[in-house]
């Protein structure tokens, strides 16, 4: 992991210092909160004996603290996690938190004025808040990237990609170091790999922006023969390969590092959703009513599953399965690499699950529904619903890019909470659907 240069590090707060003013953190409060989800606050005597009761004052403090959590200990446990930290990003009065990016180097939270707050991913400490872009710009992507300092040490900077300008910020204090205008204006959000921000354009290209130089001169036309057709879905990047499609049905695979050509395909209709990439195959949902599986190395069609409607949502790789929401059919789980099944191998179907799959938790796919503020855990083995977890205070939930099996939750009021897995995922994901 790269380290920050010269960023002032505030003293690490006590477990709920970020909730100061709500309840004073005491050993009794810590003990009561830790056991709050597991036992009643006032337990009855057992076997005629006396059992210690939580004092009413401590119980009231616990209730206040739990009200302040975006996700309390009990709901976190239902997600297979524990609360790591909760903090606040800077939000102006009457404003809102709008965007979040996370990595092992930094959590970056942006409000409606395009002010970014840098948060330490390990502790939840806030380092600084600064302007990330002009207030009228629309931020479509951001992230930290490596660069070599004058002293030769490894360091990081922050790239902020808007719809009009690319900004480079100092990781030390958020000061703007550089601005760059695009040669090829983005029409999608970017995939971020190291120094590179890879995105689609309305002229039918995949473009590479080098954050270290601000240059976006490297491009590739998705369907040069069929003519320029807009790319409207974010490119997928995995294991050094970029896969994307355009509105005319062109699909191309390219090297992520240098844009070298791997293979291309021509579908019967356009691509409206981002592809997904598994261990050895790329999955593309098309308006032509097929879900395609292409060999990642050669582009050979491994199988294609026919549906009764255009597919406009992205497939999701889960263990040895790929999941696809199909209007009229529901959630369909197919084997990633079946043997001699040109039409695909369906493992199970279930009625439509509200939300979007975001992570794998204990051999289940976690679907987050922002509208109903609920997580649904669907078993990968047979598609049964294991449980539903209501998160009424959460506006956005996403898989934690810092730690596999964890989550980041945030709300418009600026609260951000990180959940860490209670146990390491180990081989569970690989064997989830067996």
CSV table of C-alpha atoms in Angstrom, one decimal:
chain,number,residue,atom,x,y,z
A,1,UNK,CA,0.0,0.0,0.0
A,2,UNK,CA,1.3,3.5,-0.8
A,3,UNK,CA,1.7,6.0,2.0
A,4,UNK,CA,0.7,9.6,2.4
A,5,UNK,CA,3.3,12.2,2.4
A,6,UNK,CA,3.2,14.9,5.1
A,7,UNK,CA,-0.6,14.6,5.8
A,8,UNK,CA,-1.2,15.6,9.3
A,9,UNK,CA,-2.7,12.7,11.2
A,10,UNK,CA,-5.2,13.6,14.0
A,11,UNK,CA,-5.1,11.4,17.1
A,12,UNK,CA,-7.2,8.3,16.7
A,13,UNK,CA,-10.5,8.8,18.4
A,14,UNK,CA,-12.0,6.4,20.9
A,15,UNK,CA,-14.5,3.9,19.4
A,16,UNK,CA,-17.4,6.4,19.2
A,17,UNK,CA,-15.6,9.8,19.3
A,18,UNK,CA,-17.2,10.6,16.0
A,19,UNK,CA,-20.5,10.4,17.8
A,20,UNK,CA,-19.4,12.9,20.5
A,21,UNK,CA,-22.3,14.9,22.0
A,22,UNK,CA,-24.6,11.9,21.7
A,23,UNK,CA,-23.3,9.7,24.5
A,24,UNK,CA,-20.2,9.7,26.6
A,25,UNK,CA,-18.2,6.5,25.9
A,26,UNK,CA,-17.6,4.5,29.0
A,27,UNK,CA,-16.7,0.9,29.8
A,28,UNK,CA,-20.3,0.2,30.8
A,29,UNK,CA,-21.6,1.7,27.7
A,30,UNK,CA,-19.1,-0.2,25.6
A,31,UNK,CA,-20.2,-3.5,27.2
A,32,UNK,CA,-23.9,-2.7,26.9
A,33,UNK,CA,-23.5,-1.8,23.2
A,34,UNK,CA,-21.5,-4.9,22.4
A,35,UNK,CA,-24.2,-7.1,23.8
A,36,UNK,CA,-27.2,-5.1,22.7
A,37,UNK,CA,-28.0,-7.2,19.8
A,38,UNK,CA,-27.5,-10.5,21.5
A,39,UNK,CA,-29.5,-10.1,24.8
A,40,UNK,CA,-32.4,-8.1,26.2
A,41,UNK,CA,-31.3,-4.9,27.9
A,42,UNK,CA,-33.0,-5.9,31.2
A,43,UNK,CA,-32.7,-9.7,31.6
A,44,UNK,CA,-35.0,-11.5,34.1
A,45,UNK,CA,-33.4,-13.5,36.9
A,46,UNK,CA,-32.7,-17.2,36.0
A,47,UNK,CA,-33.3,-20.0,38.4
A,48,UNK,CA,-34.3,-17.7,41.2
A,49,UNK,CA,-30.9,-16.1,41.2
A,50,UNK,CA,-30.0,-12.4,40.7
A,51,UNK,CA,-28.7,-11.3,37.2
A,52,UNK,CA,-27.1,-7.9,36.7
A,53,UNK,CA,-29.3,-5.4,34.9
A,54,UNK,CA,-28.1,-2.6,32.7
A,55,UNK,CA,-28.5,0.7,34.5
A,56,UNK,CA,-31.3,2.8,33.0
A,57,UNK,CA,-28.9,5.7,32.4
A,58,UNK,CA,-26.5,3.4,30.4
A,59,UNK,CA,-29.5,1.9,28.5
A,60,UNK,CA,-30.6,5.4,27.5
A,61,UNK,CA,-27.0,6.2,26.3
A,62,UNK,CA,-26.9,3.0,24.3
A,63,UNK,CA,-30.2,3.8,22.6
A,64,UNK,CA,-28.9,7.3,21.7
A,65,UNK,CA,-25.7,5.8,20.2
A,66,UNK,CA,-27.6,3.2,18.3
A,67,UNK,CA,-29.9,5.8,16.8
A,68,UNK,CA,-26.8,7.6,15.5
A,69,UNK,CA,-25.4,4.6,13.7
A,70,UNK,CA,-26.2,4.2,10.1
A,71,UNK,CA,-26.1,0.5,10.6
A,72,UNK,CA,-26.3,-0.7,14.2
A,73,UNK,CA,-24.5,-3.8,15.6
A,74,UNK,CA,-27.5,-6.1,15.1
A,75,UNK,CA,-28.0,-5.2,11.4
A,76,UNK,CA,-24.2,-5.4,10.8
A,77,UNK,CA,-24.2,-8.9,12.3
A,78,UNK,CA,-27.0,-9.9,9.9
A,79,UNK,CA,-24.7,-8.9,7.1
A,80,UNK,CA,-21.9,-11.0,8.6
A,81,UNK,CA,-20.0,-7.9,9.7
A,82,UNK,CA,-19.1,-5.8,12.6
A,83,UNK,CA,-18.9,-2.0,12.8
A,84,UNK,CA,-15.4,-0.8,12.1
A,85,UNK,CA,-15.9,2.9,12.3
A,86,UNK,CA,-18.4,5.7,11.6
A,87,UNK,CA,-17.5,9.3,10.8
A,88,UNK,CA,-18.9,12.4,9.2
A,89,UNK,CA,-17.8,14.0,5.9
A,90,UNK,CA,-18.1,17.8,5.6
A,91,UNK,CA,-21.6,18.7,4.2
A,92,UNK,CA,-22.7,22.3,3.9
A,93,UNK,CA,-25.9,23.4,5.7
A,94,UNK,CA,-28.8,22.4,3.5
A,95,UNK,CA,-26.4,20.3,1.3
A,96,UNK,CA,-25.8,16.6,0.9
A,97,UNK,CA,-23.1,14.0,0.4
A,98,UNK,CA,-23.2,13.0,-3.3
A,99,UNK,CA,-20.3,10.7,-4.2
A,100,UNK,CA,-17.9,8.2,-2.5
A,101,UNK,CA,-14.8,6.4,-3.6
A,102,UNK,CA,-12.8,4.0,-1.5
A,103,UNK,CA,-9.5,2.2,-1.7
A,104,UNK,CA,-6.9,0.9,0.7
A,105,UNK,CA,-5.3,4.4,0.4
A,106,UNK,CA,-8.2,6.7,1.1
A,107,UNK,CA,-11.9,7.1,1.4
A,108,UNK,CA,-13.0,10.2,-0.7
A,109,UNK,CA,-16.4,11.7,0.1
A,110,UNK,CA,-17.7,14.5,-2.1
A,111,UNK,CA,-20.6,16.9,-1.2
A,112,UNK,CA,-23.0,18.9,-3.4
A,113,UNK,CA,-20.4,21.8,-3.7
A,114,UNK,CA,-17.8,19.3,-5.0
A,115,UNK,CA,-15.8,19.6,-1.8
A,116,UNK,CA,-13.9,16.4,-1.0
A,117,UNK,CA,-13.2,15.1,2.4
A,118,UNK,CA,-10.3,12.6,2.7
A,119,UNK,CA,-10.9,9.9,5.4
A,120,UNK,CA,-8.3,7.4,6.6
A,121,UNK,CA,-9.6,3.9,5.7
A,122,UNK,CA,-8.1,2.2,8.7
A,123,UNK,CA,-9.5,4.5,11.4
A,124,UNK,CA,-12.2,6.8,10.0
A,125,UNK,CA,-10.1,9.9,10.9
A,126,UNK,CA,-10.7,12.9,8.6
A,127,UNK,CA,-7.5,14.3,7.2
A,128,UNK,CA,-8.8,17.4,5.3
A,129,UNK,CA,-11.5,18.9,3.2
A,130,UNK,CA,-10.9,20.9,0.0
A,131,UNK,CA,-12.5,21.8,-3.3
A,132,UNK,CA,-12.3,18.9,-5.7
A,133,UNK,CA,-13.8,20.6,-8.8
A,134,UNK,CA,-15.8,23.6,-9.9
A,135,UNK,CA,-19.3,23.5,-8.3
A,136,UNK,CA,-21.0,23.4,-11.7
A,137,UNK,CA,-19.0,20.3,-12.8
A,138,UNK,CA,-20.5,16.8,-12.6
A,139,UNK,CA,-18.1,14.3,-11.0
A,140,UNK,CA,-18.3,11.0,-12.7
A,141,UNK,CA,-15.3,9.2,-11.2
A,142,UNK,CA,-12.3,9.7,-8.9
A,143,UNK,CA,-9.6,7.8,-7.1
A,144,UNK,CA,-6.0,7.8,-5.9
A,145,UNK,CA,-3.1,7.1,-8.3
A,146,UNK,CA,0.6,6.5,-7.8
A,147,UNK,CA,3.3,8.9,-8.9
A,148,UNK,CA,7.1,9.2,-8.3
A,149,UNK,CA,8.0,12.2,-6.2
A,150,UNK,CA,11.2,14.3,-6.7
A,151,UNK,CA,12.8,12.4,-3.8
A,152,UNK,CA,12.1,9.1,-5.6
A,153,UNK,CA,9.7,7.8,-3.0
A,154,UNK,CA,6.3,6.3,-3.9
A,155,UNK,CA,3.4,8.6,-3.2
A,156,UNK,CA,-0.2,9.2,-4.3
A,157,UNK,CA,-2.3,11.9,-5.8
A,158,UNK,CA,-6.0,12.1,-6.3
A,159,UNK,CA,-7.7,12.2,-9.7
A,160,UNK,CA,-11.1,13.7,-10.1
A,161,UNK,CA,-12.9,13.1,-13.4
A,162,UNK,CA,-15.8,15.4,-14.2
A,163,UNK,CA,-17.9,15.6,-17.4
A,164,UNK,CA,-15.7,18.5,-18.6
A,165,UNK,CA,-12.3,18.6,-16.8
A,166,UNK,CA,-9.9,16.2,-15.2
A,167,UNK,CA,-8.5,17.6,-11.9
A,168,UNK,CA,-5.4,16.4,-10.0
A,169,UNK,CA,-5.3,17.0,-6.3
A,170,UNK,CA,-2.5,16.7,-3.7
A,171,UNK,CA,-3.1,13.9,-1.2
A,172,UNK,CA,-1.3,16.1,1.4
A,173,UNK,CA,-4.0,18.8,1.6
A,174,UNK,CA,-6.3,18.6,-1.4
A,175,UNK,CA,-4.8,21.5,-3.2
A,176,UNK,CA,-5.4,21.5,-7.0
A,177,UNK,CA,-2.2,20.6,-8.8
A,178,UNK,CA,-3.4,20.4,-12.4
A,179,UNK,CA,-6.4,20.6,-14.7
A,180,UNK,CA,-6.7,19.0,-18.1
A,181,UNK,CA,-9.3,19.3,-20.8
A,182,UNK,CA,-10.4,16.1,-22.6
A,183,UNK,CA,-9.5,15.4,-26.2
A,184,UNK,CA,-12.2,12.7,-26.1
A,185,UNK,CA,-15.2,13.8,-23.9
A,186,UNK,CA,-16.5,10.9,-21.7
A,187,UNK,CA,-19.9,9.5,-22.0
A,188,UNK,CA,-19.6,6.9,-19.2
A,189,UNK,CA,-18.1,6.8,-15.8
A,190,UNK,CA,-14.5,5.5,-15.8
A,191,UNK,CA,-12.9,2.2,-14.8
A,192,UNK,CA,-9.8,3.1,-12.7
A,193,UNK,CA,-6.6,1.0,-12.9
A,194,UNK,CA,-3.4,2.5,-11.4
A,195,UNK,CA,-2.7,5.8,-13.2
A,196,UNK,CA,-5.3,5.1,-15.9
A,197,UNK,CA,-8.9,6.1,-16.1
A,198,UNK,CA,-10.6,4.1,-18.9
A,199,UNK,CA,-14.0,5.3,-20.2
A,200,UNK,CA,-16.3,5.3,-23.2
A,201,UNK,CA,-17.2,8.2,-25.5
A,202,UNK,CA,-20.2,9.3,-27.5
A,203,UNK,CA,-18.0,8.9,-30.7
A,204,UNK,CA,-17.8,5.1,-30.1
A,205,UNK,CA,-14.3,5.0,-28.6
A,206,UNK,CA,-12.7,3.6,-25.5
A,207,UNK,CA,-10.3,6.2,-24.2
A,208,UNK,CA,-7.4,6.0,-21.7
A,209,UNK,CA,-6.6,9.0,-19.6
A,210,UNK,CA,-3.2,9.0,-18.0
A,211,UNK,CA,-3.7,10.8,-14.7
A,212,UNK,CA,0.0,11.4,-14.2
A,213,UNK,CA,0.1,13.5,-17.5
A,214,UNK,CA,-3.5,14.5,-18.1
A,215,UNK,CA,-3.2,13.0,-21.6
A,216,UNK,CA,-6.1,11.0,-23.1
A,217,UNK,CA,-4.7,10.5,-26.5
A,218,UNK,CA,-4.9,6.7,-26.6
A,219,UNK,CA,-8.2,5.5,-27.9
A,220,UNK,CA,-9.7,2.5,-29.7
A,221,UNK,CA,-12.9,2.6,-31.8
A,222,UNK,CA,-15.2,-0.2,-30.6
A,223,UNK,CA,-16.7,-1.0,-34.0
A,224,UNK,CA,-14.6,0.6,-36.7
A,225,UNK,CA,-16.3,-1.3,-39.5
A,226,UNK,CA,-19.9,-0.5,-38.4
A,227,UNK,CA,-19.1,3.1,-37.7
A,228,UNK,CA,-19.0,5.2,-34.6
A,229,UNK,CA,-21.8,4.4,-32.2
A,230,UNK,CA,-22.0,5.8,-28.6
A,231,UNK,CA,-20.6,3.8,-25.7
A,232,UNK,CA,-23.1,4.3,-22.8
A,233,UNK,CA,-22.0,1.6,-20.3
A,234,UNK,CA,-18.9,1.8,-18.2
A,235,UNK,CA,-16.2,-0.5,-19.5
A,236,UNK,CA,-15.4,-3.6,-17.4
A,237,UNK,CA,-11.8,-4.2,-16.3
A,238,UNK,CA,-10.4,-7.3,-14.7
A,239,UNK,CA,-7.1,-9.2,-14.7
A,240,UNK,CA,-5.5,-6.8,-17.2
A,241,UNK,CA,-8.4,-6.9,-19.8
A,242,UNK,CA,-10.9,-4.2,-20.8
A,243,UNK,CA,-14.3,-5.3,-22.3
A,244,UNK,CA,-16.9,-2.9,-23.5
A,245,UNK,CA,-19.7,-2.6,-26.1
A,246,UNK,CA,-21.4,0.2,-28.0
A,247,UNK,CA,-25.0,1.0,-29.1
A,248,UNK,CA,-24.7,-0.8,-32.4
A,249,UNK,CA,-23.7,-4.1,-30.9
A,250,UNK,CA,-19.9,-3.9,-31.2
A,251,UNK,CA,-18.0,-5.6,-28.4
A,252,UNK,CA,-14.2,-5.4,-28.0
A,253,UNK,CA,-11.6,-6.7,-25.6
A,254,UNK,CA,-8.4,-4.8,-25.1
A,255,UNK,CA,-5.3,-4.8,-22.9
A,256,UNK,CA,-5.9,-2.5,-19.9
A,257,UNK,CA,-2.3,-1.3,-19.6
A,258,UNK,CA,-1.7,-0.3,-23.2
A,259,UNK,CA,-4.9,-0.8,-25.2
A,260,UNK,CA,-3.5,-3.7,-27.3
A,261,UNK,CA,-6.2,-5.5,-29.3
A,262,UNK,CA,-7.4,-8.9,-28.0
A,263,UNK,CA,-10.7,-9.7,-29.9
A,264,UNK,CA,-13.9,-8.2,-31.1
A,265,UNK,CA,-17.5,-9.4,-31.7
A,266,UNK,CA,-20.6,-8.0,-33.5
A,267,UNK,CA,-24.0,-8.7,-31.8
A,268,UNK,CA,-27.5,-8.4,-33.2
A,269,UNK,CA,-28.3,-5.3,-31.2
A,270,UNK,CA,-26.6,-2.8,-28.8
A,271,UNK,CA,-25.1,-3.0,-25.4
A,272,UNK,CA,-26.7,-0.8,-22.7
A,273,UNK,CA,-25.2,-2.4,-19.6
A,274,UNK,CA,-21.7,-2.8,-18.4
A,275,UNK,CA,-20.2,-6.3,-19.1
A,276,UNK,CA,-18.9,-8.5,-16.3
A,277,UNK,CA,-15.7,-10.5,-16.3
A,278,UNK,CA,-15.1,-13.8,-14.5
A,279,UNK,CA,-11.9,-15.9,-14.2
A,280,UNK,CA,-11.9,-17.0,-17.8
A,281,UNK,CA,-14.9,-15.5,-19.5
A,282,UNK,CA,-16.5,-12.1,-20.3
A,283,UNK,CA,-20.3,-11.8,-20.0
A,284,UNK,CA,-22.3,-9.3,-22.1
A,285,UNK,CA,-26.0,-8.6,-21.8
A,286,UNK,CA,-27.4,-7.3,-25.0
A,287,UNK,CA,-30.5,-5.5,-26.3
A,288,UNK,CA,-30.7,-8.5,-28.8
A,289,UNK,CA,-32.2,-10.6,-25.9
A,290,UNK,CA,-29.1,-12.7,-25.3
A,291,UNK,CA,-26.7,-13.0,-22.4
A,292,UNK,CA,-23.3,-13.9,-24.0
A,293,UNK,CA,-20.3,-15.7,-22.5
A,294,UNK,CA,-17.1,-15.1,-24.5
A,295,UNK,CA,-13.7,-16.7,-23.8
A,296,UNK,CA,-11.7,-14.0,-22.2
A,297,UNK,CA,-8.5,-14.9,-24.1
A,298,UNK,CA,-9.8,-15.6,-27.6
A,299,UNK,CA,-13.4,-14.1,-27.8
A,300,UNK,CA,-14.8,-17.5,-28.8
A,301,UNK,CA,-18.5,-17.7,-27.9
A,302,UNK,CA,-18.8,-20.2,-25.1
A,303,UNK,CA,-22.6,-20.0,-24.8
A,304,UNK,CA,-25.5,-17.6,-25.3
A,305,UNK,CA,-28.7,-17.7,-23.3
A,306,UNK,CA,-31.8,-16.4,-25.0
A,307,UNK,CA,-34.5,-14.4,-23.2
A,308,UNK,CA,-37.8,-12.9,-24.2
A,309,UNK,CA,-36.8,-9.3,-23.7
A,310,UNK,CA,-33.8,-6.9,-24.2
A,311,UNK,CA,-31.3,-7.1,-21.4
A,312,UNK,CA,-30.5,-3.7,-19.9
A,313,UNK,CA,-29.0,-4.6,-16.5
A,314,UNK,CA,-25.4,-5.9,-16.0
A,315,UNK,CA,-24.6,-9.5,-15.2
A,316,UNK,CA,-22.9,-10.2,-11.9
A,317,UNK,CA,-20.2,-12.8,-11.3
A,318,UNK,CA,-20.8,-14.8,-8.1
A,319,UNK,CA,-18.6,-17.8,-7.4
A,320,UNK,CA,-18.9,-20.2,-10.3
A,321,UNK,CA,-22.2,-18.6,-11.4
A,322,UNK,CA,-23.2,-15.5,-13.3
A,323,UNK,CA,-26.4,-13.9,-12.3
A,324,UNK,CA,-28.7,-12.0,-14.7
A,325,UNK,CA,-31.9,-10.1,-14.0
A,326,UNK,CA,-34.3,-11.0,-16.8
A,327,UNK,CA,-37.6,-9.1,-17.1
A,328,UNK,CA,-40.4,-11.7,-17.1
A,329,UNK,CA,-38.2,-14.5,-15.9
A,330,UNK,CA,-36.7,-13.0,-12.7
A,331,UNK,CA,-33.2,-13.7,-11.4
A,332,UNK,CA,-31.5,-16.3,-13.5
A,333,UNK,CA,-28.3,-18.1,-12.3
A,334,UNK,CA,-26.2,-19.7,-15.0
A,335,UNK,CA,-23.0,-21.7,-14.8
A,336,UNK,CA,-20.0,-19.6,-15.9
A,337,UNK,CA,-18.2,-22.5,-17.7
A,338,UNK,CA,-20.6,-25.3,-18.5
A,339,UNK,CA,-19.5,-28.2,-20.6
A,340,UNK,CA,-21.1,-28.5,-24.1
A,341,UNK,CA,-24.0,-26.2,-23.3
A,342,UNK,CA,-24.2,-23.7,-26.2
A,343,UNK,CA,-27.5,-22.3,-24.8
A,344,UNK,CA,-26.1,-21.9,-21.3
A,345,UNK,CA,-26.8,-24.0,-18.3
A,346,UNK,CA,-29.4,-22.6,-15.9
A,347,UNK,CA,-28.8,-23.6,-12.3
A,348,UNK,CA,-31.9,-22.0,-10.8
A,349,UNK,CA,-34.4,-19.2,-11.2
A,350,UNK,CA,-36.3,-17.2,-8.7
A,351,UNK,CA,-38.8,-14.3,-8.9
A,352,UNK,CA,-37.2,-10.9,-9.3
A,353,UNK,CA,-35.1,-9.7,-6.4
A,354,UNK,CA,-35.4,-6.0,-5.7
A,355,UNK,CA,-32.1,-4.2,-6.0
A,356,UNK,CA,-28.6,-4.7,-7.5
A,357,UNK,CA,-26.1,-7.3,-6.5
A,358,UNK,CA,-23.1,-5.7,-4.9
A,359,UNK,CA,-21.2,-8.4,-3.0
A,360,UNK,CA,-20.9,-12.0,-1.9
A,361,UNK,CA,-21.6,-12.7,1.8
A,362,UNK,CA,-21.4,-16.2,3.3
A,363,UNK,CA,-22.2,-18.0,0.1
A,364,UNK,CA,-25.0,-15.6,-0.8
A,365,UNK,CA,-25.4,-12.7,-3.1
A,366,UNK,CA,-26.2,-9.4,-1.4
A,367,UNK,CA,-28.7,-7.3,-3.3
A,368,UNK,CA,-29.0,-3.6,-2.3
A,369,UNK,CA,-32.2,-1.7,-3.0
A,370,UNK,CA,-31.7,2.0,-2.5
A,371,UNK,CA,-35.4,2.8,-3.0
A,372,UNK,CA,-36.6,0.3,-0.3
A,373,UNK,CA,-33.3,0.7,1.8
A,374,UNK,CA,-33.0,-3.0,2.2
A,375,UNK,CA,-30.4,-5.8,1.6
A,376,UNK,CA,-31.6,-9.2,0.4
A,377,UNK,CA,-29.3,-12.2,0.8
A,378,UNK,CA,-29.9,-14.8,-1.9
A,379,UNK,CA,-28.3,-18.2,-1.5
A,380,UNK,CA,-26.0,-19.1,-4.4
A,381,UNK,CA,-26.8,-22.8,-4.0
A,382,UNK,CA,-30.5,-22.7,-4.8
A,383,UNK,CA,-31.7,-19.1,-5.1
A,384,UNK,CA,-33.6,-19.1,-1.8
A,385,UNK,CA,-33.8,-15.9,0.2
A,386,UNK,CA,-31.8,-16.3,3.4
A,387,UNK,CA,-32.8,-13.1,5.0
A,388,UNK,CA,-33.6,-9.4,4.4
A,389,UNK,CA,-31.9,-6.7,6.4
A,390,UNK,CA,-33.6,-3.3,6.6
A,391,UNK,CA,-31.3,-0.3,6.7
A,392,UNK,CA,-33.6,2.7,6.9
A,393,UNK,CA,-30.9,5.3,7.6
A,394,UNK,CA,-28.7,4.3,4.6
A,395,UNK,CA,-28.9,6.1,1.3
A,396,UNK,CA,-26.1,4.1,-0.4
A,397,UNK,CA,-24.5,0.8,0.3
A,398,UNK,CA,-21.5,-0.7,-1.6
A,399,UNK,CA,-19.0,-3.5,-1.3
A,400,UNK,CA,-15.9,-2.4,0.6
A,401,UNK,CA,-12.9,-2.2,-1.8
A,402,UNK,CA,-10.6,-2.1,1.2
A,403,UNK,CA,-11.5,-5.5,2.7
A,404,UNK,CA,-13.3,-8.4,1.0
A,405,UNK,CA,-16.6,-9.2,2.6
A,406,UNK,CA,-17.1,-5.8,4.1
A,407,UNK,CA,-19.3,-2.8,3.2
A,408,UNK,CA,-19.3,1.0,3.1
A,409,UNK,CA,-22.6,2.8,3.9
A,410,UNK,CA,-23.3,6.5,3.6
A,411,UNK,CA,-26.1,8.9,3.9
A,412,UNK,CA,-26.9,12.3,2.4
A,413,UNK,CA,-26.3,14.0,5.8
A,414,UNK,CA,-22.6,13.1,5.6
A,415,UNK,CA,-22.4,10.0,7.8
A,416,UNK,CA,-20.1,7.2,6.5
A,417,UNK,CA,-19.8,3.8,8.1
A,418,UNK,CA,-17.4,1.0,7.4
A,419,UNK,CA,-18.3,-2.6,8.2
A,420,UNK,CA,-15.6,-5.3,8.4
A,421,UNK,CA,-16.3,-9.0,7.9
A,422,UNK,CA,-16.5,-11.0,11.2
A,423,UNK,CA,-14.5,-13.8,9.5
A,424,UNK,CA,-12.2,-13.8,6.5
A,425,UNK,CA,-14.0,-15.0,3.3
A,426,UNK,CA,-11.1,-17.4,2.4
A,427,UNK,CA,-12.3,-20.0,-0.1
A,428,UNK,CA,-16.0,-19.5,0.6
A,429,UNK,CA,-16.6,-17.4,-2.6
A,430,UNK,CA,-14.9,-19.9,-4.9
A,431,UNK,CA,-17.0,-22.7,-3.5
A,432,UNK,CA,-20.2,-20.8,-3.0
A,433,UNK,CA,-22.3,-22.4,-5.7
A,434,UNK,CA,-21.0,-26.0,-5.5
